[in-house]
C-alpha atoms as one frame of an Amber mdcrd trajectory, in Angstrom:
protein
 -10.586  80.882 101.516  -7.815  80.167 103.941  -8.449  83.626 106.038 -12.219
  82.502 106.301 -10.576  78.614 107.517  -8.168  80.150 109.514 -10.395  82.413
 111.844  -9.901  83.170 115.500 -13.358  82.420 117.063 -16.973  82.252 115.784
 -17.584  86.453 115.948 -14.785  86.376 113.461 -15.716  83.445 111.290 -19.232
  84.662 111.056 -18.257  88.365 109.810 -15.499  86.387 107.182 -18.555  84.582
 105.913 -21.100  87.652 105.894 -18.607  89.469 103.823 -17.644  87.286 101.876
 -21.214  86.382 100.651 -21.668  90.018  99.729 -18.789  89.556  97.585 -19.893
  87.180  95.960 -23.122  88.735  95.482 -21.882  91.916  94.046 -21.865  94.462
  96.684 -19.504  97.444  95.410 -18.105  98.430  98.712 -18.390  99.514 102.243
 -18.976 102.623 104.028 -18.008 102.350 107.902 -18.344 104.234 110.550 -15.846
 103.495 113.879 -16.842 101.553 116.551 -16.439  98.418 119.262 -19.160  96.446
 118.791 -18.588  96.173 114.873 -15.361  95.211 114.932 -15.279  91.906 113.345
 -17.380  92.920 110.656 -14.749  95.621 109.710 -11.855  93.601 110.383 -13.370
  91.385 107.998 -13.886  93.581 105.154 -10.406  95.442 106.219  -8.969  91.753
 105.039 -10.332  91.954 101.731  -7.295  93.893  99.918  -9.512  94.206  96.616
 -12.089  95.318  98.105 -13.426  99.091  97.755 -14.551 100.920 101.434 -14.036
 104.392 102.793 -14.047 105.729 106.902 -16.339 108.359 107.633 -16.725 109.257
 111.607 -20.447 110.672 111.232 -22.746 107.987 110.576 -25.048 110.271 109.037
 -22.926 111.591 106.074 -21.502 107.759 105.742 -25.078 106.646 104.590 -25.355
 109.157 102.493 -21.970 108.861 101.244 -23.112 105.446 100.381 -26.789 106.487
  98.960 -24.594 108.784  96.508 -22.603 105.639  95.482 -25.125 103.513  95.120
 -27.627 105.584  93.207 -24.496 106.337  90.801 -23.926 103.036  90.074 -27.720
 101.182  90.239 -25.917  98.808  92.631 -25.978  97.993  96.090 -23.188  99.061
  98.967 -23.010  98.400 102.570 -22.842 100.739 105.578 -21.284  99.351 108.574
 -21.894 100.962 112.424 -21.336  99.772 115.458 -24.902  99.921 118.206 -26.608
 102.086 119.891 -27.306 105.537 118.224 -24.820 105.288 115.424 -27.557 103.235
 113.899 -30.049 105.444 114.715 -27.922 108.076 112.442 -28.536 106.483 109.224
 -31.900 106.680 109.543 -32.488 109.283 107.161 -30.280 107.886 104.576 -32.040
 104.885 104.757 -35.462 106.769 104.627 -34.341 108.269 101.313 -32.520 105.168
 100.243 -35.979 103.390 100.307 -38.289 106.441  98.861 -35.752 106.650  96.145
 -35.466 103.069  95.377 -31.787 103.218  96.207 -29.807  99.832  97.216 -28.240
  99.942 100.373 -27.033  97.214 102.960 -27.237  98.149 106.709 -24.988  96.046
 108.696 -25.293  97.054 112.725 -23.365  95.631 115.561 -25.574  94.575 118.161
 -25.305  93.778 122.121 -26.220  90.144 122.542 -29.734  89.854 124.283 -28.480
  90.213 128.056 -27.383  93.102 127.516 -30.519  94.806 126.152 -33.058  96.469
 128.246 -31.028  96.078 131.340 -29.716  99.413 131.365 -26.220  98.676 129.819
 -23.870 100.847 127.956 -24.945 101.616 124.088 -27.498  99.378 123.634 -30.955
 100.245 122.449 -33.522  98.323 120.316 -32.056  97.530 117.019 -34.629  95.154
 115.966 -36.642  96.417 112.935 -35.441  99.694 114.315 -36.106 100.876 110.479
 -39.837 100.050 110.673 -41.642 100.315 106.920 -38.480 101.942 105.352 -36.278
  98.703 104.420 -37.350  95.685 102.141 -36.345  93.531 104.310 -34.671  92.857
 107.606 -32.944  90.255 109.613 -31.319  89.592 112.963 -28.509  87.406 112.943
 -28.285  86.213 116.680 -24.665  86.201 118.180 -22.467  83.301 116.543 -23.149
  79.939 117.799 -21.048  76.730 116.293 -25.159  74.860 116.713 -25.952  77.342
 113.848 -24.985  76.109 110.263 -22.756  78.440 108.650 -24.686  78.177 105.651
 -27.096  80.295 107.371 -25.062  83.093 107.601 -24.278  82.940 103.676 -28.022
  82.647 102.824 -28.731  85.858 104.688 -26.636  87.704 103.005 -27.193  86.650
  99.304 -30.880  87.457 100.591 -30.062  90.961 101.737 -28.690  91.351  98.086
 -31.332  89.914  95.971 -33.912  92.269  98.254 -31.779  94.976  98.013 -31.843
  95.087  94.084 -35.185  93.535  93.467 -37.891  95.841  92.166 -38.580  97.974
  94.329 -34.742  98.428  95.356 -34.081  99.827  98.508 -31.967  98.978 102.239
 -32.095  95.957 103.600 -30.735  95.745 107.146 -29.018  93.017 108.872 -28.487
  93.291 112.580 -25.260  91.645 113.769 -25.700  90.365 117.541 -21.569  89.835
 119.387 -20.639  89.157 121.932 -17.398  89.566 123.301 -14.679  88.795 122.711
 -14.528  91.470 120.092 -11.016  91.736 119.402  -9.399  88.290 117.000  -8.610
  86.542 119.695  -7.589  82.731 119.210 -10.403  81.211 121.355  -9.329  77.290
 121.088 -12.319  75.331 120.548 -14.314  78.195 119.749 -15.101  76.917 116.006
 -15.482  72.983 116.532 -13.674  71.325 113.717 -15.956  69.946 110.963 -17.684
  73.533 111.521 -17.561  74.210 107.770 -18.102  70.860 106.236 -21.646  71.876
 105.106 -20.422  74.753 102.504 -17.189  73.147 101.760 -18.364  73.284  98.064
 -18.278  77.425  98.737 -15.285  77.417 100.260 -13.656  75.715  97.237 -15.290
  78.342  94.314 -15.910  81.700  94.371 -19.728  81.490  93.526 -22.454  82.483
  95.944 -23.678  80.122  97.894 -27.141  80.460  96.578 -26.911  81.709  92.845
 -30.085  84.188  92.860 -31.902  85.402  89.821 -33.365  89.006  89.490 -36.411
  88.625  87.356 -36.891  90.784  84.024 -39.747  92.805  83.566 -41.353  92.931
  79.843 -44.475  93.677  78.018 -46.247  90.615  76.971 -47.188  90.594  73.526
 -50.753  91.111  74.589 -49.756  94.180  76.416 -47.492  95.739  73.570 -50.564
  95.439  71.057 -52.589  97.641  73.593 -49.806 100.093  74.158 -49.319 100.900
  70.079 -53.251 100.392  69.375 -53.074 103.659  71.994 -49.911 105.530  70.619
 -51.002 105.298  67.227 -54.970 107.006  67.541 -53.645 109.544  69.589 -53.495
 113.134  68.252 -53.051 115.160  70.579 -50.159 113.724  72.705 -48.101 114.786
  75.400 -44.783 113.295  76.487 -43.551 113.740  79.855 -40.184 112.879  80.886
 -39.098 112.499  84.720 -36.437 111.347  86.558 -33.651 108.923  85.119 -30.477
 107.909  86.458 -28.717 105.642  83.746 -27.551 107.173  80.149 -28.888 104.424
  78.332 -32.397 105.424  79.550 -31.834 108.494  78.752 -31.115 107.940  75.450
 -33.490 105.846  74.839 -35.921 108.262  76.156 -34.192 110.802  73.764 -34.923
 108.304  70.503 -38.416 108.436  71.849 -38.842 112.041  72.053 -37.575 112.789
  68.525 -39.950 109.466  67.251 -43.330 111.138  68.718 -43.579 114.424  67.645
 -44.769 115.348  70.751 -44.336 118.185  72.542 -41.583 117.222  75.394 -41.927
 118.452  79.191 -38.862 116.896  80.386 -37.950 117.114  84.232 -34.573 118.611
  85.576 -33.574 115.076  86.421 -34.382 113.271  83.542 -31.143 114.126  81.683
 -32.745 115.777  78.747 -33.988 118.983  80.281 -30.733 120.647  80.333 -29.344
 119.049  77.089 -30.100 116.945  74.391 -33.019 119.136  73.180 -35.252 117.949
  70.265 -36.820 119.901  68.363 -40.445 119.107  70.462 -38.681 120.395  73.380
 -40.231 122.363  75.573 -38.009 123.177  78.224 -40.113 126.206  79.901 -43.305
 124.466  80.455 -43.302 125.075  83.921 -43.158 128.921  83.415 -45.752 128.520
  80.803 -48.215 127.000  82.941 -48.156 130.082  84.843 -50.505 131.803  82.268
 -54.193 131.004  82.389 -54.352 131.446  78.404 -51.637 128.605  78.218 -54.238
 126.363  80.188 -57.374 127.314  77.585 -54.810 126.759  74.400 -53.064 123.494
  75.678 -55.084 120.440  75.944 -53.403 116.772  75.855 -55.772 113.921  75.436
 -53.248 111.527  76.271 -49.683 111.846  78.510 -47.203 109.195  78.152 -44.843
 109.373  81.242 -41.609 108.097  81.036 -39.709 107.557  84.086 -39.735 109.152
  87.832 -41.283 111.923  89.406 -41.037 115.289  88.291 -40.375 118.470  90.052
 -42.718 121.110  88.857 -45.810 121.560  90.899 -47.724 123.181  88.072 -47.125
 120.515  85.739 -48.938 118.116  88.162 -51.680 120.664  89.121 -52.197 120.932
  85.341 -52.624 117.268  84.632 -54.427 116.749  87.388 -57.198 119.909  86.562
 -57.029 118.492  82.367 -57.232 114.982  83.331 -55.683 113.330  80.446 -55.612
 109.542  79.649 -52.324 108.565  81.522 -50.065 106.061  81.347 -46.841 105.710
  83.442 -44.054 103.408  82.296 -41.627 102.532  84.950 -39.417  99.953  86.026
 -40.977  99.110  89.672 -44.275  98.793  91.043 -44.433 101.232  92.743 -47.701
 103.550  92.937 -45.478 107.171  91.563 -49.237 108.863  91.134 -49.331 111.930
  93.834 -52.248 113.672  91.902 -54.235 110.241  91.279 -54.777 110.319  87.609
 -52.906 107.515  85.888 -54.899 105.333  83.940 -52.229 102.694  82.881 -49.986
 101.862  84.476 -46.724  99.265  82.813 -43.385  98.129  84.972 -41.229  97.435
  82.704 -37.374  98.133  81.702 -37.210 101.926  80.289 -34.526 101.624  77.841
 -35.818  98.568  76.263 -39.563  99.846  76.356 -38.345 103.106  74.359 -36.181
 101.328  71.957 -38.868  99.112  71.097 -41.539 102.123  70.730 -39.915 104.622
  69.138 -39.766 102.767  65.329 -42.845 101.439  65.336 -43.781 105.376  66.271
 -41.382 106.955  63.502 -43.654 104.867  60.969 -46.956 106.075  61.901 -48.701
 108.769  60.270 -47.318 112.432  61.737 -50.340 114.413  63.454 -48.437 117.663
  64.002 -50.231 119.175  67.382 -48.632 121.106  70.241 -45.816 122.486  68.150
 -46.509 125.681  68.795 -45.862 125.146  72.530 -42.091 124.755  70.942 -42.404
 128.329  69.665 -43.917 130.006  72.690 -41.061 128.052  74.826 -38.307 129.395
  72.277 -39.611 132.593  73.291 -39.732 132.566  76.784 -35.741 130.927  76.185
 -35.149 134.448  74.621 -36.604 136.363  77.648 -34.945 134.123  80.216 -31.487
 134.825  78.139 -32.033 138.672  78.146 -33.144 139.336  81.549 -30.293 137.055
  82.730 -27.395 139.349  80.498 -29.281 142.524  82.703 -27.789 140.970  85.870
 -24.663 142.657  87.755 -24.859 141.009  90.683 -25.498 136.661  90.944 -28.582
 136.107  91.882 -30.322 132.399  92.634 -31.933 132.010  89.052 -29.002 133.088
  87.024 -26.811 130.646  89.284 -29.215 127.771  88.219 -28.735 129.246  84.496
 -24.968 129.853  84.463 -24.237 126.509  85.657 -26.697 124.523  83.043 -24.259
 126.515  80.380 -20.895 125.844  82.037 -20.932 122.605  82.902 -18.086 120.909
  80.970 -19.018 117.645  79.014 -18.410 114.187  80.947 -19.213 115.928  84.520
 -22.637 115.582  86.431 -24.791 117.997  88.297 -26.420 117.004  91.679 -28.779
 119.723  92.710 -29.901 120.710  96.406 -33.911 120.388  97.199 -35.677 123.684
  98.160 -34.776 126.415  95.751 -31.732 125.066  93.559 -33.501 121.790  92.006
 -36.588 124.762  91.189 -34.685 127.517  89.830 -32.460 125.124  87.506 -35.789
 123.269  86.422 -37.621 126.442  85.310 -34.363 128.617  84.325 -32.132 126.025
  83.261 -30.823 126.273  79.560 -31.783 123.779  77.501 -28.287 123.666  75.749
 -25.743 122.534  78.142 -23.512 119.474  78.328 -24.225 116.036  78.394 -24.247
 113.956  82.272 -26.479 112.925  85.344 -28.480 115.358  86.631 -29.385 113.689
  90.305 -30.642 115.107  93.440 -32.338 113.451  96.844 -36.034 113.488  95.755
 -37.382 110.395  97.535 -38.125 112.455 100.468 -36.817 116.063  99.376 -34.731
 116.848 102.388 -32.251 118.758 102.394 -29.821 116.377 104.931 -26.507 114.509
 103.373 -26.296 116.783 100.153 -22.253 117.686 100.537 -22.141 113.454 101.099
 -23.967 112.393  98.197 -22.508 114.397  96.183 -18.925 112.861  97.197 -20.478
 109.230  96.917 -21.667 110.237  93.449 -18.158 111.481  92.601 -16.250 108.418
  93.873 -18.581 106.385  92.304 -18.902 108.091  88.929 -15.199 108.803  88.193
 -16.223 112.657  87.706 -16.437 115.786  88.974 -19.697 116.425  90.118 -21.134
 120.366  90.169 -23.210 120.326  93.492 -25.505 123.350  93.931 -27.130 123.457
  97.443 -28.463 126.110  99.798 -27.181 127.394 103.631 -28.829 125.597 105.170
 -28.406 122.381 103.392 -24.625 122.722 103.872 -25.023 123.275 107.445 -26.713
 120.582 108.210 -24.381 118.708 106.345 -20.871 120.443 107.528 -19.001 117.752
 108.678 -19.469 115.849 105.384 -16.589 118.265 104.097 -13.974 116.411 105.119
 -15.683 113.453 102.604 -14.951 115.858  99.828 -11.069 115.525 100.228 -11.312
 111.696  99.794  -8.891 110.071  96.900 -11.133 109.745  94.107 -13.220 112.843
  94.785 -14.030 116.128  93.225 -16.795 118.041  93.557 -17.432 122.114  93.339
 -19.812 122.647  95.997 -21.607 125.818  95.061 -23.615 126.931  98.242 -25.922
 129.608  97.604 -25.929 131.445 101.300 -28.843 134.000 101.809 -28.670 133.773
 105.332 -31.376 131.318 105.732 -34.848 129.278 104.574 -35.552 130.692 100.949
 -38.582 128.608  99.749 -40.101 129.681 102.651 -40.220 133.230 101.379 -42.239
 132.053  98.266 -45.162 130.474 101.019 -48.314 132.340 102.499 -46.186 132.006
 106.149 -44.157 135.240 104.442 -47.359 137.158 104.906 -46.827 136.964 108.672
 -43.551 138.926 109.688 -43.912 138.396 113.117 -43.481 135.138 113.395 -41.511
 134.499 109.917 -37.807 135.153 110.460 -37.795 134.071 113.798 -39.549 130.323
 113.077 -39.104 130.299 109.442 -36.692 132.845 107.821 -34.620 131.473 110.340
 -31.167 133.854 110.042 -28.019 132.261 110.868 -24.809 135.324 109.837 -22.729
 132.449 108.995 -20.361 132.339 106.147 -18.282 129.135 105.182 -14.677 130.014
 104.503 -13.385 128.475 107.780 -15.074 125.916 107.430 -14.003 125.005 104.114
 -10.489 126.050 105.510 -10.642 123.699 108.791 -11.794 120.803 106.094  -8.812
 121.637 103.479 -11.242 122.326 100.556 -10.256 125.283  98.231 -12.485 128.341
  99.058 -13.457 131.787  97.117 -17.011 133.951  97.374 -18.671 135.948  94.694
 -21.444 137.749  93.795 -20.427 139.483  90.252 -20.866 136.725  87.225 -17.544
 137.242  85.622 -15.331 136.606  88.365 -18.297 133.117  89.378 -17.508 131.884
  85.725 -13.422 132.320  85.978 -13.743 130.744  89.638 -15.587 128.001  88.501
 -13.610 127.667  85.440 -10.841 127.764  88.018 -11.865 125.502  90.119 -12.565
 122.918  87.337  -9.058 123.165  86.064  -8.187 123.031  89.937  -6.878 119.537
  91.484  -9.349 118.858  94.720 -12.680 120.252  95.584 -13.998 123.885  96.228
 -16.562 125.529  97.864 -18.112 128.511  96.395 -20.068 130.921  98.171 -22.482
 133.076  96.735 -24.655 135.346  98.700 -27.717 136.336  97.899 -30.759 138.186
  99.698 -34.017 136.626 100.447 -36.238 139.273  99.997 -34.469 140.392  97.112
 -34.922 136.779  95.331 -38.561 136.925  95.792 -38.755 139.922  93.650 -36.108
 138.742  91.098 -39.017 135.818  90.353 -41.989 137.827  90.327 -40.364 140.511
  88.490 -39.024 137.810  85.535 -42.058 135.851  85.863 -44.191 138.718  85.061
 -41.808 138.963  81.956 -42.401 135.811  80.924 -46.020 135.941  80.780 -46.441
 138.939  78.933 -44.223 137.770  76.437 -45.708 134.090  76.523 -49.102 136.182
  76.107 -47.775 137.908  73.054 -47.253 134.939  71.292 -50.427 133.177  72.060
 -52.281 136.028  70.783 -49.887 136.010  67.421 -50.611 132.667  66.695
């Protein structure tokens, strides 16, 4: 601890101590973005030679640089910006940190209180500047030897245990200085028996408060309810959403087989895109398209594993059947958008489906749904066919190529708007093992090139990112993130010259107003940018040459960017036109059986 002893003046001794207590408390790194005011606080963790943290000049891809690491990992890491509106640029990082349940620790640098509202340089109001989107916040004032350093270390094993508590989430701590800024020896600064009330810190490298996350089980009174359920239902329904850890998804996986349920499994739950059982029903969103699938398919009971899920039909569905529901989760969170769930359990996922799924193998079998497992085998078939017809890429066999290519021991994140959709409906169900993530706390489509990088770094893999136009240029300047040591990612940006979903909304009906406000057409292409960044480039269209660039690019050392472009009207069409397939050939079967 002799750095922490041997500090210049109290900005610097504080910052040592804040750091430090993260340590302790397990933070995995730091993300900062350059500035004055935050100096000490990255001259402090600049001093900690063992300790991970990356440079990023845009605040806003540094947070979610740092959202990418942290969901990757399921532990917390700290952002670091100087005042004024640097803060104000992780704002949406923090917004999907905290929908998402993602932990994150927002240190600012503050002007001391003289400063504020006086009209001086870069200072705004930083207090609770986050509002409702952090679990908690504090304001450390500027460092004063008549504060007890032990305050300092309490506030940040705080910020760690609220960070990872359930609900996890940001926390933000804002860091009043004032100057000096720079380590300057200021004699007298830190009176001399300043430490003597954590001297037992100083001499261990324990936390200074040793906090306890608590564990969330069913009581024995609860478990008795949950199998009298599981074991009088018939007709069942297992619904799978979002999970971020491979032991939940294997667990989950154990489950599935244990049922004999039919299995709707979201895009992001790991087992829609591999690891199919033989109840899996990977086209259930395409099925629910059919009106005769809604007379023939009728769950009395949904067991929902997990996070949200993607498909819109799926909840319009449950919501229109109105099943007995239960949601098992591990926060408290209410996760019910259509209002149905019935019971509701936090508890750990993995351990709830490894203590289920026995006691289910033993029960009696009830074999209902199955043929949902047929009809979706079918609609596989059409999907495959009408895929093979396709010279030229398109958005839905993009989705489908890459669920089949992806190598083994790499992860997917997936763009919101049109890429998360397409994969999720047109996604084979036999690809490779891996994370599928994507930013579905609040959907946007901001930071997707930077948490894809933080998921990379954090991961130790190469990460296939699919994301649309827009979404990369919004996020341009998070390039640069994708040539960082430790990084690889093949960013696949679909480009068709502007807002796709929007084509699939009533607005479309309204060409006069459409392009202009919605369409919105932008003629830009991304080869200079990925040359100005240093990222490996090439653009396709035909699906031989995308699978021997990919393949390429895999093999390749460093990132790539991968344009293919497509046409909006034209990919409107494409998903009536296979759509229209699918349900005649869904209606086929439904008649057979």
């Amino acid at each position: 601890m002799k750095h922490i002893l041997e500090a210049p003046n109290m900005n610097h001794l504080w910052a040592r101590l804040l750091i430090e207590e993260l340590n302790r408390n397990g933070i995995c790194g730091y993300c900062i973005s350059p500035g004055s005011r935050s100096t000490p606080l990255a001259l402090a963790v600049s001093e900690q030679k063992d300790v991970v943290h990356h440079v990023h000049v845009d605040e806003r891809g540094t947070g979610f640089y740092a959202l990418g690491w942290a969901k990757a990992v399921g532990k917390p890491v700290a952002l670091i910006c100087t005042s004024g509106t640097a803060v104000a640029n992780y704002y949406p990082a923090v917004v999907e940190a905290f929908l998402a349940r993602i932990p994150l620790i927002i240190l600012t640098a503050d002007r001391p209180p003289e400063l504020l509202q006086c009209g001086a340089n870069q200072a705004i109001e930083q207090v609770n500047i986050f509002g409702a989107y952090v679990r908690w916040s504090f304001t450390l004032p500027c460092p004063d030897s008549a504060i007890s350093p032990a305050v300092v270390l309490t506030t940040g094993g705080q910020a760690v245990y609220r960070a990872c508590r359930a609900p996890s989430g940001p926390v933000h701590i804002n860091c009043m200085f004032r100057e000096p800024l720079e380590p300057i020896v200021i004699e007298g600064d830190v009176p001399k028996d300043y430490m003597k009330p954590v001297d037992i810190w100083l001499a261990n490298k324990k936390p200074f408060t040793q906090w306890n996350l608590p564990e969330t089980r069913l009581t024995t009174e609860q478990e008795i309810f949950v199998l009298g359920k599981m074991e009088t239902v018939r007709e069942g329904l297992l619904v799978i959403g979002e999970l971020r850890k491979e032991q939940e998804i294997k667990s989950a996986y154990n489950l599935a087989k244990a049922l004999h349920w039919p299995v709707f499994a979201d895009v992001t739950s790991g087992l829609r895109l591999s690891r199919k059982t033989e109840f899996s029903v990977p086209y259930y969103d395409q099925m629910l398209l059919l009106p005769e699938f809604y007379e023939r398919f009728n769950p009395r009971f949904v067991l929902h594993i997990g996070g949200t899920i993607t498909s819109k039909r799926l909840l319009e569905f449950l919501e229109r059947k109105r099943p007995e529901y239960m949601l098992v989760a591990d926060h408290p969170l209410r996760t019910d958008p259509i209002h149905r769930v019935s019971h509701r359990f936090e508890t750990d996922i993995t351990s709830f489906c490894a203590w289920l799924a026995p006691a289910m193998s033993r029960r009696d079998i009830y074999p209902w749904g199955l043929e949902t497992v047929e009809w979706s085998n079918c609609l596989e078939n059409i999907v495959e066919e009408w895929t093979s017809e396709q010279n030229v890429l398109n958005e839905i066999t993009v989705a489908r190529y890459i669920s089949m290519w992806k190598p083994e021991n790499t992860d997917l994140f997936l763009g919101n708007s049109m890429p998360i959709r397409d994969a999720d409906m047109y996604g084979s169900n036999s690809g490779s093992d891996g994370l599928v993530l994507a930013n579905r706390g609040a959907s946007g489509i901001d930071g997707t090139i930077a948490t894809s990088a933080g998921i990379s770094f954090a991961r130790k893999r190469i990460v296939t990112s699919v994301i649309g136009d827009l979404s990369a240029i919004h996020d341009l300047n998070s390039l640069s993130l994708l040539t960082t040591k430790g990084v690889k990612v093949i960013l696949i940006v679909i480009n068709n010259d502007g807002g796709g979903i929007f084509s699939f909304l009533p607005i479309s009906a309204y060409p006069e107003t459409f392009e202009r406000y919605f369409g919105v057409p932008h003629g830009y292409h991304f080869e200079a940018g990925a040359k100005m960044f240093g990222i490996h480039y090439a653009i396709t269209d035909a699906p031989e040459e995308f699978k021997k660039i990919y393949s390429e690019a895999i093999n390749k050392e460093g990132s790539t960017l991968i344009e293919v472009p497509t046409n909006r009207p034209e990919n409107l069409q494409l998903h009536k036109q296979l759509q229209e397939r699918l349900k005649n050939e869904l209606l086929k079967c439904i008649r057979k059986s």
